[in-house]
Coordinates of C-alpha atoms in Angstrom, one line a residue:
L1 CA -30.4 22.6 35.3
I2 CA -27.4 22.6 32.9
Q3 CA -27.4 18.8 32.2
G4 CA -31.2 18.7 31.8
A5 CA -31.4 21.8 29.5
S6 CA -32.9 21.1 26.1
S7 CA -32.6 24.6 24.5
P8 CA -30.1 27.4 24.4
Q9 CA -32.5 29.7 26.2
E10 CA -32.5 27.5 29.3
L11 CA -28.7 27.5 29.4
L12 CA -28.3 31.2 28.8
Q13 CA -30.6 31.8 31.8
V14 CA -27.8 30.3 34.0
S15 CA -26.0 33.6 33.6
R16 CA -28.7 35.3 35.6
G17 CA -28.4 33.0 38.6
P18 CA -27.0 34.4 41.8
A19 CA -24.7 31.4 42.4
L20 CA -23.0 31.6 39.0
S21 CA -19.4 30.5 39.2
S22 CA -16.7 30.1 36.5
N23 CA -17.1 26.3 36.7
L24 CA -20.8 26.4 36.2
A25 CA -20.4 29.0 33.3
A26 CA -17.8 26.6 31.7
L27 CA -20.2 23.7 32.0
A28 CA -23.1 25.8 30.5
I29 CA -20.9 26.8 27.5
A30 CA -19.9 23.2 26.9
R31 CA -23.5 22.1 27.0
L32 CA -24.5 25.0 24.7
A33 CA -21.9 23.9 22.1
R34 CA -23.3 20.4 22.2
L35 CA -26.9 21.5 21.8
T36 CA -26.1 23.8 18.9
S37 CA -24.3 21.0 17.1
E38 CA -27.0 18.4 17.8
Q39 CA -29.9 20.8 16.8
R40 CA -27.9 22.6 14.0
L41 CA -28.6 26.0 15.5
D42 CA -27.3 29.4 14.4
T43 CA -24.2 30.2 16.6
E44 CA -24.1 33.9 15.6
S45 CA -27.3 34.8 17.5
I46 CA -25.9 33.0 20.6
R47 CA -22.6 34.9 20.4
R48 CA -24.5 38.2 20.2
D49 CA -26.7 37.4 23.3
P50 CA -25.5 39.4 26.3
R51 CA -26.2 36.4 28.5
F52 CA -23.6 34.4 26.6
Q53 CA -21.1 37.3 27.0
Q54 CA -21.8 37.1 30.7
L55 CA -20.9 33.4 30.8
L56 CA -17.7 34.2 28.9
D57 CA -16.7 37.0 31.2
T58 CA -17.4 34.9 34.3
V59 CA -15.1 32.1 33.0
D60 CA -12.4 34.6 32.0
A61 CA -12.4 36.4 35.4
Q62 CA -12.0 33.2 37.4
I63 CA -10.5 30.7 34.9
S64 CA -8.1 29.3 37.5
Q65 CA -11.1 28.0 39.5
V66 CA -12.6 26.0 36.6
W67 CA -12.2 22.2 37.1
N68 CA -10.0 20.2 34.7
T69 CA -12.8 18.4 32.9
P70 CA -14.9 21.6 32.1
L71 CA -11.7 23.4 31.2
V72 CA -10.8 20.8 28.5
Q73 CA -14.4 20.8 27.3
L74 CA -14.3 24.6 27.1
L75 CA -11.3 24.4 24.8
R76 CA -13.4 22.3 22.3
S77 CA -16.6 24.3 22.8
L78 CA -15.5 27.9 22.1
P79 CA -14.4 27.2 18.5
A80 CA -17.5 25.1 18.0
L81 CA -19.6 28.2 18.9
G82 CA -17.7 30.3 16.3
L83 CA -15.2 32.1 18.5
A84 CA -12.0 32.9 16.7
Q85 CA -9.1 30.6 17.3
G86 CA -6.8 33.5 18.0
G87 CA -9.4 35.4 20.0
R88 CA -8.8 36.5 23.6
Q89 CA -11.1 34.0 25.2
V90 CA -9.7 31.0 23.3
R91 CA -6.1 32.0 24.0
S92 CA -6.9 32.5 27.7
V93 CA -8.3 28.9 27.9
E94 CA -5.4 27.5 26.0
Q95 CA -2.9 29.2 28.3
E96 CA -4.7 27.8 31.4
V97 CA -4.7 24.3 29.9
L98 CA -1.0 24.7 29.1
W99 CA -0.2 25.6 32.7
R100 CA -2.2 22.6 34.0
L101 CA -0.9 19.9 31.6
R102 CA 1.3 18.3 34.2
R103 CA -1.8 17.8 36.5
L104 CA -4.2 16.5 33.9
P105 CA -5.1 12.8 34.1
L106 CA -3.7 10.8 31.2
R107 CA -7.1 10.1 29.8
Q108 CA -7.8 13.8 29.5
L109 CA -4.4 14.3 27.9
A110 CA -5.2 11.7 25.3
H111 CA -8.6 13.3 24.5
L112 CA -6.9 16.7 24.3
A113 CA -4.3 15.3 21.9
E114 CA -6.9 13.7 19.7
Y115 CA -8.9 16.9 19.5
L116 CA -6.0 19.2 18.8
A117 CA -4.6 16.8 16.1
G118 CA -7.9 16.4 14.4
H119 CA -8.5 20.2 14.2
G120 CA -5.0 21.2 13.0
R121 CA -4.5 23.6 15.9
D122 CA -1.3 25.6 15.7
G123 CA 0.5 27.0 18.7
P124 CA 2.5 25.6 21.6
L125 CA -0.3 23.5 23.2
L126 CA -0.2 20.4 20.9
P127 CA 3.6 19.9 21.0
E128 CA 3.5 20.2 24.8
V129 CA 0.6 17.7 25.0
L130 CA 2.6 15.2 22.8
R131 CA 5.7 15.7 25.0
K132 CA 3.7 14.9 28.1
L133 CA 2.3 11.8 26.5
E134 CA 5.8 10.7 25.5
L135 CA 6.9 11.0 29.1
R136 CA 3.8 9.3 30.6
W137 CA 3.1 6.5 28.1
T138 CA 3.6 3.8 30.8
E139 CA 0.4 5.0 32.4
L140 CA -1.7 3.9 29.4
D141 CA -3.8 1.0 30.4
G142 CA -6.9 0.8 28.1
T143 CA -6.9 -0.6 24.6
R144 CA -9.2 2.1 23.3
T145 CA -6.9 5.0 24.3
V146 CA -3.8 3.3 22.8
V147 CA -5.6 2.5 19.6
T148 CA -7.1 6.0 19.3
L149 CA -3.7 7.7 19.9
M150 CA -2.0 5.4 17.3
A151 CA -4.6 6.2 14.7
K152 CA -5.1 9.9 15.3
V153 CA -1.9 11.3 17.0
G154 CA 0.9 8.9 16.3
H155 CA 1.9 10.4 13.0
L156 CA 2.7 13.7 14.7
S157 CA 5.4 12.2 17.0
P158 CA 7.6 9.3 16.0
T159 CA 8.8 9.0 19.6
L160 CA 5.2 8.7 20.9
M161 CA 4.3 6.2 18.1
E162 CA 7.2 4.0 19.1
R163 CA 6.0 4.0 22.7
L164 CA 2.5 3.3 21.6
E165 CA 3.7 0.3 19.6
D166 CA 5.4 -1.1 22.7
K167 CA 2.2 -0.6 24.7
A168 CA 0.1 -2.1 21.9
L169 CA 2.4 -5.2 21.8
E170 CA 1.7 -5.5 25.6
L171 CA -2.1 -5.2 25.1
A172 CA -2.4 -7.1 21.8
E173 CA -4.2 -10.1 23.4
Q174 CA -7.0 -7.8 24.6
F175 CA -7.7 -6.2 21.2
D176 CA -10.9 -7.0 19.5
P177 CA -10.9 -7.4 15.6
E178 CA -11.9 -3.7 15.2
E179 CA -9.0 -2.5 17.3
I180 CA -6.6 -4.9 15.4
R181 CA -7.9 -3.3 12.2
R182 CA -7.3 0.2 13.4
V183 CA -3.8 -0.5 14.7
A184 CA -2.8 -2.3 11.5
L185 CA -4.2 0.6 9.5
A186 CA -2.4 3.2 11.6
L187 CA 0.9 1.3 11.0
A188 CA 0.2 1.1 7.3
L189 CA -0.7 4.7 6.8
Q190 CA 2.4 5.8 8.7
Q191 CA 4.6 3.3 6.9
R192 CA 5.8 1.8 10.2
R193 CA 6.6 -1.9 9.6
S194 CA 6.8 -3.0 13.2
V195 CA 7.3 -6.8 12.7
P196 CA 6.9 -7.8 16.4
L197 CA 3.6 -6.0 16.6
L198 CA 2.3 -7.2 13.3
R199 CA 3.1 -10.8 14.3
A200 CA 1.3 -10.3 17.6
L201 CA -1.7 -8.8 15.9
S202 CA -1.7 -11.7 13.4
Y203 CA -1.5 -14.3 16.1
H204 CA -4.4 -12.9 18.2
L205 CA -6.5 -12.3 15.1
L206 CA -6.2 -16.0 14.3
Q207 CA -7.5 -16.8 17.8
K208 CA -10.8 -14.9 17.1
P209 CA -13.3 -17.7 16.3
A210 CA -16.1 -15.5 14.9
E211 CA -16.2 -14.5 11.2
L212 CA -14.5 -11.2 10.7
P213 CA -16.6 -8.1 9.6
L214 CA -16.1 -7.0 6.0
P215 CA -14.3 -3.7 6.9
V216 CA -11.8 -5.6 9.0
L217 CA -11.1 -8.0 6.1
T218 CA -10.5 -5.3 3.5
D219 CA -8.6 -2.9 5.7
L220 CA -6.3 -5.7 7.1
L221 CA -5.6 -6.8 3.6
F222 CA -4.7 -3.2 2.6
A223 CA -2.5 -2.8 5.7
Y224 CA -0.6 -6.0 5.2
S225 CA -0.1 -5.2 1.5
K226 CA 1.1 -1.6 2.2
L227 CA 3.6 -2.9 4.7
S228 CA 4.6 -6.0 2.6
F229 CA 3.9 -8.2 5.6
Q230 CA 3.2 -11.8 4.6
Q231 CA 1.5 -14.0 7.2
P232 CA 0.2 -17.1 5.4
Q233 CA -2.4 -18.1 7.9
V234 CA -3.9 -14.6 8.1
L235 CA -3.9 -14.2 4.3
H236 CA -5.6 -17.6 4.0
R237 CA -8.3 -16.6 6.4
L238 CA -8.7 -13.2 4.8
S239 CA -9.1 -14.7 1.3
L240 CA -11.4 -17.5 2.6
E241 CA -13.7 -15.1 4.4
L242 CA -13.6 -12.4 1.6
Q243 CA -14.7 -14.8 -1.1
P244 CA -18.4 -15.0 -0.2
H245 CA -18.7 -11.2 0.1
V246 CA -17.0 -10.2 -3.2
G247 CA -20.4 -9.4 -4.7
A248 CA -21.1 -6.9 -1.8
L249 CA -17.9 -4.9 -2.4
S250 CA -17.7 -1.7 -4.3
P251 CA -15.7 -1.6 -7.6
A252 CA -13.0 0.3 -5.8
Q253 CA -12.8 -2.2 -3.0
V254 CA -12.6 -5.2 -5.4
S255 CA -9.8 -3.5 -7.4
R256 CA -7.9 -2.7 -4.3
C257 CA -8.3 -6.3 -2.9
A258 CA -6.9 -7.7 -6.2
R259 CA -3.9 -5.3 -6.1
S260 CA -3.3 -6.1 -2.5
F261 CA -3.2 -9.9 -3.0
A262 CA -1.0 -9.4 -6.0
S263 CA 1.5 -7.3 -4.1
L264 CA 1.6 -9.9 -1.4
R265 CA 2.1 -12.6 -4.1
W266 CA -0.9 -14.5 -2.7
L267 CA -3.0 -16.4 -5.1
S268 CA -6.3 -17.8 -3.8
R269 CA -7.9 -19.3 -6.9
P270 CA -11.5 -19.3 -5.6
L271 CA -11.2 -15.6 -4.7
A272 CA -9.5 -14.7 -8.0
E273 CA -12.3 -16.5 -9.8
A274 CA -14.9 -14.5 -7.8
I275 CA -13.1 -11.3 -8.7
A276 CA -13.1 -12.3 -12.4
Q277 CA -16.8 -13.1 -12.2
Y278 CA -17.5 -9.8 -10.4
S279 CA -15.7 -8.0 -13.3
L280 CA -17.9 -9.7 -15.8
D281 CA -21.1 -9.0 -13.8
N282 CA -20.2 -5.3 -13.1
T283 CA -18.3 -4.2 -16.2
Q284 CA -20.4 -1.0 -16.5
N285 CA -19.7 0.0 -12.9
L286 CA -16.0 -0.6 -13.0
S287 CA -13.9 2.3 -14.3
L288 CA -11.2 1.6 -16.9
T289 CA -8.5 2.2 -14.3
Q290 CA -10.1 -0.3 -11.9
L291 CA -10.5 -2.9 -14.6
C292 CA -6.8 -2.4 -15.5
G293 CA -5.8 -2.8 -11.9
I294 CA -7.6 -6.2 -11.8
L295 CA -5.9 -7.3 -15.1
V296 CA -2.4 -6.3 -13.9
S297 CA -3.0 -8.1 -10.6
F298 CA -4.0 -11.3 -12.5
A299 CA -0.9 -11.0 -14.7
H300 CA 1.4 -10.5 -11.7
L301 CA 0.0 -13.7 -10.1
N302 CA -0.1 -15.5 -13.5
F303 CA -3.7 -16.3 -13.0
Q304 CA -6.0 -17.4 -15.9
P305 CA -9.7 -17.3 -15.0
S306 CA -11.8 -20.4 -15.9
S307 CA -14.0 -18.0 -17.9
S308 CA -10.9 -16.9 -19.8
E309 CA -12.4 -16.3 -23.2
E310 CA -15.3 -14.3 -21.9
F311 CA -13.1 -12.3 -19.4
F312 CA -10.5 -11.3 -22.0
S313 CA -13.1 -10.5 -24.6
M314 CA -14.6 -8.1 -22.2
I315 CA -11.2 -6.6 -21.4
H316 CA -10.4 -6.0 -25.1
E317 CA -13.9 -4.6 -25.6
Q318 CA -13.5 -2.1 -22.8
L319 CA -10.0 -1.1 -23.9
E320 CA -10.9 -0.6 -27.5
G321 CA -10.7 3.1 -28.4
Q322 CA -10.2 4.1 -24.7
E323 CA -6.4 3.6 -24.5
Q324 CA -5.8 7.4 -24.6
Q325 CA -7.4 7.7 -21.2
L326 CA -4.5 5.7 -19.7
D327 CA -1.1 7.3 -19.0
V328 CA 1.9 5.9 -20.7
H329 CA 3.0 3.8 -17.7
L330 CA -0.4 2.2 -17.0
L331 CA -1.0 1.5 -20.7
T332 CA 2.4 -0.3 -20.8
D333 CA 1.5 -2.3 -17.7
V334 CA -1.8 -3.3 -19.3
M335 CA -0.2 -4.4 -22.6
W336 CA 2.6 -6.3 -20.7
S337 CA -0.1 -8.0 -18.6
L338 CA -1.9 -9.2 -21.8
C339 CA 1.5 -10.6 -23.0
V340 CA 2.0 -12.4 -19.7
L341 CA -1.5 -14.0 -20.0
Q342 CA -1.0 -14.7 -23.7
Q343 CA -3.9 -12.5 -24.7
A344 CA -2.1 -9.7 -26.6
R345 CA -3.4 -9.0 -30.1
P346 CA -1.5 -7.4 -32.9
P347 CA -3.3 -4.0 -32.6
N348 CA -2.3 -3.9 -28.9
L349 CA 1.4 -4.6 -29.8
R350 CA 1.4 -2.0 -32.6
Q351 CA 0.1 0.7 -30.3
V352 CA 2.9 0.5 -27.7
L353 CA 5.7 -0.5 -30.1
S354 CA 5.1 2.5 -32.4
P355 CA 7.8 5.1 -32.5
D356 CA 5.5 7.8 -31.2
F357 CA 4.7 5.8 -28.1
H358 CA 8.1 4.6 -27.0
A359 CA 9.6 8.0 -27.7
R360 CA 7.6 9.2 -24.7
L361 CA 9.7 6.9 -22.5
R362 CA 13.1 7.3 -24.0
G363 CA 15.5 9.5 -22.0
D364 CA 13.4 9.4 -18.8
T365 CA 15.6 8.0 -16.0
S366 CA 12.9 7.8 -13.3
P367 CA 12.5 4.3 -11.7
R368 CA 8.9 4.2 -13.1
A369 CA 10.0 5.0 -16.6
Q370 CA 12.9 2.4 -16.4
S371 CA 10.4 -0.2 -15.3
S372 CA 8.0 0.6 -18.1
W373 CA 10.9 0.5 -20.6
L374 CA 11.9 -3.0 -19.5
K375 CA 8.3 -4.1 -19.9
L376 CA 8.4 -2.6 -23.4
L377 CA 11.3 -4.9 -24.2
H378 CA 9.2 -7.8 -23.0
I379 CA 6.3 -6.7 -25.2
N380 CA 8.7 -6.4 -28.1
A381 CA 9.9 -10.0 -27.4
T382 CA 6.3 -11.2 -27.4
A383 CA 5.8 -9.6 -30.8
R384 CA 8.9 -11.3 -32.2
L385 CA 8.7 -14.7 -30.5
E386 CA 5.1 -15.4 -29.8
T387 CA 3.0 -13.6 -32.4
P388 CA 3.2 -15.3 -35.8
G389 CA 2.2 -13.0 -38.6
Y390 CA 3.0 -9.8 -36.7
Q391 CA 4.8 -7.5 -39.2
G392 CA 5.7 -4.6 -36.9
P393 CA 6.6 -2.1 -35.8
F394 CA 9.3 -3.3 -33.4
L395 CA 11.6 -1.4 -31.2
P396 CA 14.7 -0.2 -33.1
P397 CA 17.9 -2.3 -32.5
E398 CA 19.7 0.6 -30.7
A399 CA 16.9 0.6 -28.1
L400 CA 17.5 -3.0 -27.1
S401 CA 20.9 -2.6 -25.3
R402 CA 20.9 -2.8 -21.5
D403 CA 24.6 -2.8 -20.8
G404 CA 24.3 0.0 -18.2
D405 CA 21.7 -2.1 -16.3
R406 CA 24.0 -5.1 -16.2
H407 CA 27.0 -3.2 -14.7
R408 CA 24.9 -1.4 -12.2
D409 CA 23.3 -4.6 -10.9
K410 CA 26.5 -6.6 -10.5
D411 CA 27.1 -5.0 -7.1
K412 CA 23.7 -6.4 -5.9
A413 CA 24.4 -10.0 -6.6
T414 CA 22.5 -12.4 -4.2
P415 CA 24.2 -15.3 -2.4
L416 CA 22.5 -17.7 -4.8
Q417 CA 23.8 -15.7 -7.8
R418 CA 27.3 -15.5 -6.4
G419 CA 27.2 -19.3 -5.7
L420 CA 26.3 -20.0 -9.3
W421 CA 29.2 -17.8 -10.6
E422 CA 31.6 -19.7 -8.3
A423 CA 30.3 -23.2 -9.0
L424 CA 29.8 -23.1 -12.8
P425 CA 33.5 -22.6 -14.0
G426 CA 34.5 -25.7 -12.0
A427 CA 31.6 -27.8 -13.4
L428 CA 32.2 -26.7 -17.0
G429 CA 36.0 -27.0 -16.9
G430 CA 36.9 -23.3 -17.4
H431 CA 35.6 -19.8 -16.9
D432 CA 35.6 -19.0 -20.6
L433 CA 33.2 -21.7 -21.5
A434 CA 30.2 -19.7 -20.2
R435 CA 29.0 -16.2 -20.5
Y436 CA 27.8 -14.8 -17.2
D437 CA 25.1 -12.2 -16.2
V438 CA 23.8 -11.9 -19.7
S439 CA 21.4 -9.1 -20.6
T440 CA 19.3 -10.2 -23.6
V441 CA 17.5 -8.1 -26.2
Y442 CA 14.3 -9.7 -24.9
G443 CA 14.6 -7.8 -21.6
W444 CA 15.5 -10.9 -19.6
D445 CA 18.8 -11.5 -17.7
I446 CA 20.4 -14.9 -17.9
D447 CA 22.7 -15.8 -15.0
A448 CA 24.9 -18.0 -17.3
E449 CA 24.8 -19.0 -20.9
V450 CA 26.5 -22.2 -22.2
V451 CA 26.8 -23.8 -25.6
L452 CA 26.9 -27.7 -25.6
D453 CA 27.8 -29.8 -28.6
S454 CA 25.9 -32.9 -29.6
D455 CA 27.8 -34.9 -27.0
N456 CA 26.8 -32.3 -24.3
K457 CA 30.3 -31.0 -24.0
P458 CA 30.7 -27.2 -23.5
L459 CA 32.1 -25.2 -26.3
P460 CA 33.6 -21.7 -26.1
V461 CA 30.4 -19.6 -26.0
R462 CA 32.0 -16.4 -27.3
D463 CA 32.9 -18.0 -30.6
F464 CA 29.4 -18.2 -31.8
A465 CA 26.8 -15.7 -33.1
A466 CA 24.4 -14.7 -30.4
P467 CA 21.2 -13.2 -31.9
H468 CA 19.9 -12.7 -28.3
L469 CA 22.6 -10.0 -27.6
S470 CA 22.6 -6.5 -28.9
H471 CA 26.3 -6.9 -29.7
S472 CA 27.5 -10.4 -30.6
E473 CA 31.2 -11.2 -30.1
G474 CA 31.3 -14.3 -32.3
T475 CA 30.1 -14.9 -35.9
K476 CA 30.1 -18.7 -36.2
P477 CA 26.8 -20.5 -36.5
L478 CA 26.1 -23.2 -33.9
P479 CA 27.4 -26.7 -35.0
P480 CA 24.8 -29.3 -36.0
G481 CA 23.2 -30.8 -32.9
A482 CA 24.6 -28.0 -30.6
K483 CA 22.3 -26.5 -27.9
R484 CA 22.3 -23.2 -26.3
V485 CA 21.6 -23.5 -22.5
A486 CA 20.4 -20.7 -20.2
V487 CA 21.0 -21.0 -16.5
L488 CA 18.2 -19.1 -14.7
R489 CA 18.1 -18.4 -11.0
W490 CA 14.8 -18.0 -9.2
E491 CA 14.7 -16.3 -5.8
F492 CA 11.9 -16.5 -3.3
P493 CA 10.2 -13.2 -4.4
Q494 CA 9.7 -14.6 -7.9
F495 CA 7.4 -17.3 -6.6
S496 CA 3.9 -17.2 -5.3
S497 CA 3.7 -17.1 -1.5
R498 CA 1.6 -20.2 -1.5
G499 CA 3.9 -22.6 -3.2
R500 CA 6.4 -23.1 -5.9
E501 CA 4.5 -21.5 -8.8
L502 CA 6.4 -18.8 -10.6
L503 CA 4.7 -15.4 -10.8
G504 CA 3.7 -13.9 -14.2
R505 CA 7.1 -12.3 -14.8
G506 CA 9.0 -15.6 -14.4
A507 CA 6.5 -17.5 -16.6
L508 CA 6.9 -14.9 -19.4
A509 CA 10.7 -15.2 -19.1
Q510 CA 10.5 -19.0 -19.4
R511 CA 8.3 -18.8 -22.5
H512 CA 10.4 -16.2 -24.3
L513 CA 13.8 -17.9 -23.7
R514 CA 12.4 -21.2 -24.8
A515 CA 11.0 -19.6 -27.9
A516 CA 14.4 -18.0 -28.6
G517 CA 15.9 -21.5 -28.7
F518 CA 17.3 -21.9 -25.2
L519 CA 17.2 -25.0 -23.1
L520 CA 16.6 -23.9 -19.5
V521 CA 18.4 -25.0 -16.4
E522 CA 16.5 -23.5 -13.5
V523 CA 18.0 -23.1 -10.1
S524 CA 16.1 -22.0 -7.0
Q525 CA 16.6 -21.8 -3.3
E526 CA 15.1 -24.7 -1.3

């Protein structure tokens, strides 16, 4: 009768039956809650019905005789029917569940944890459920339970999440693509960079022969980006399978994909071309912020679309008169990106180099502001070195000094950097023949600076005027035929993940230093 009931009236009639037990009453209430939810019925009229009150009283009087499954269902059903969380009936059921936790099967514990976590229930029950799961995690055997707990409960207990990661590593081979997606997303949202688990997920994902569903592609890309986890074969597959579907993505998804690939330093030219074309085809649907996100991503990867003229004309058109919508940091990022891609126009430069604009960044010591200020130095260098005919404004001379940055970073020298500092004095014939760890007014750091005469012999670098420094030690002009050489060190993170191509930042540094008159000696790790 209870399972076959199709209306609340049929279920409420159960209360009149002579064989009514607390277990049957609990089952009837659970079925009643399901029907009201499915049929969108008014719960207030049900709560006022004396027959419903009879069901509640029967459960309350003999609650210890209710079986485990109906009891757990009852815990979910009473609030669904509108009974107060702190009411007597709900508290009575919670207390009974609390007493029985040790005897509950693990699957019911998992369902209980999922429900309590999803409904923000306060009180002692949820912490106790989590503690029991922490102790009994070895009993977990199904992929669905493990994945659900990681996604919905793991953030509440780091200890449990650690156990779940171990179990997921054990079960990784059995995960289907959707479960791999949910596990990776759970790790990303909780900022848990479990490298062994991510490697296992990547390996088993690559064994799946079928084409991956679009939500799996986009969410995995987001997760790998969020965790800064680079797996070339997976990224290649994601970019390859995403490309045909770019047109079906929403503007927010396209912008997010572009930013994710940029943060992973992964440039797939066919996919980037598809994103550029999407931007041209859907300009009116993309918000200014989304369009800026795509532009900044292209600049980070140093990517020039094949439809470069059309693409950047559209960018300038969308930016014109709308710059006030962007905060100071995003506007700086956008103008810096245009400089990287050699698309900055004098009005763009004037806007961010004006005293009113850069005054908003001066004195702010937050990491974001410091990053924006450094980009402003690069923009200023673009105006001076790469924009013929630009008359100003420029940043004032006192704003170009970065001595504090240099001293702070000396303690963070990489092995390659220290190796250069040790090798160069011997190669040159003396420590004083080079200037080390040089911070230029262009916003770029040079690992070593050397002046060579016309016979390629080193000269004392500190004797000569240095227009690239905020405070020059020497005053002599360079002798005829002399050359100023900059030794630049490139570490792995400054290259694209796919090869030996410098990212946008490195490419801009190369252009600026060459334009400033330096010959470049570039050293990288093999």
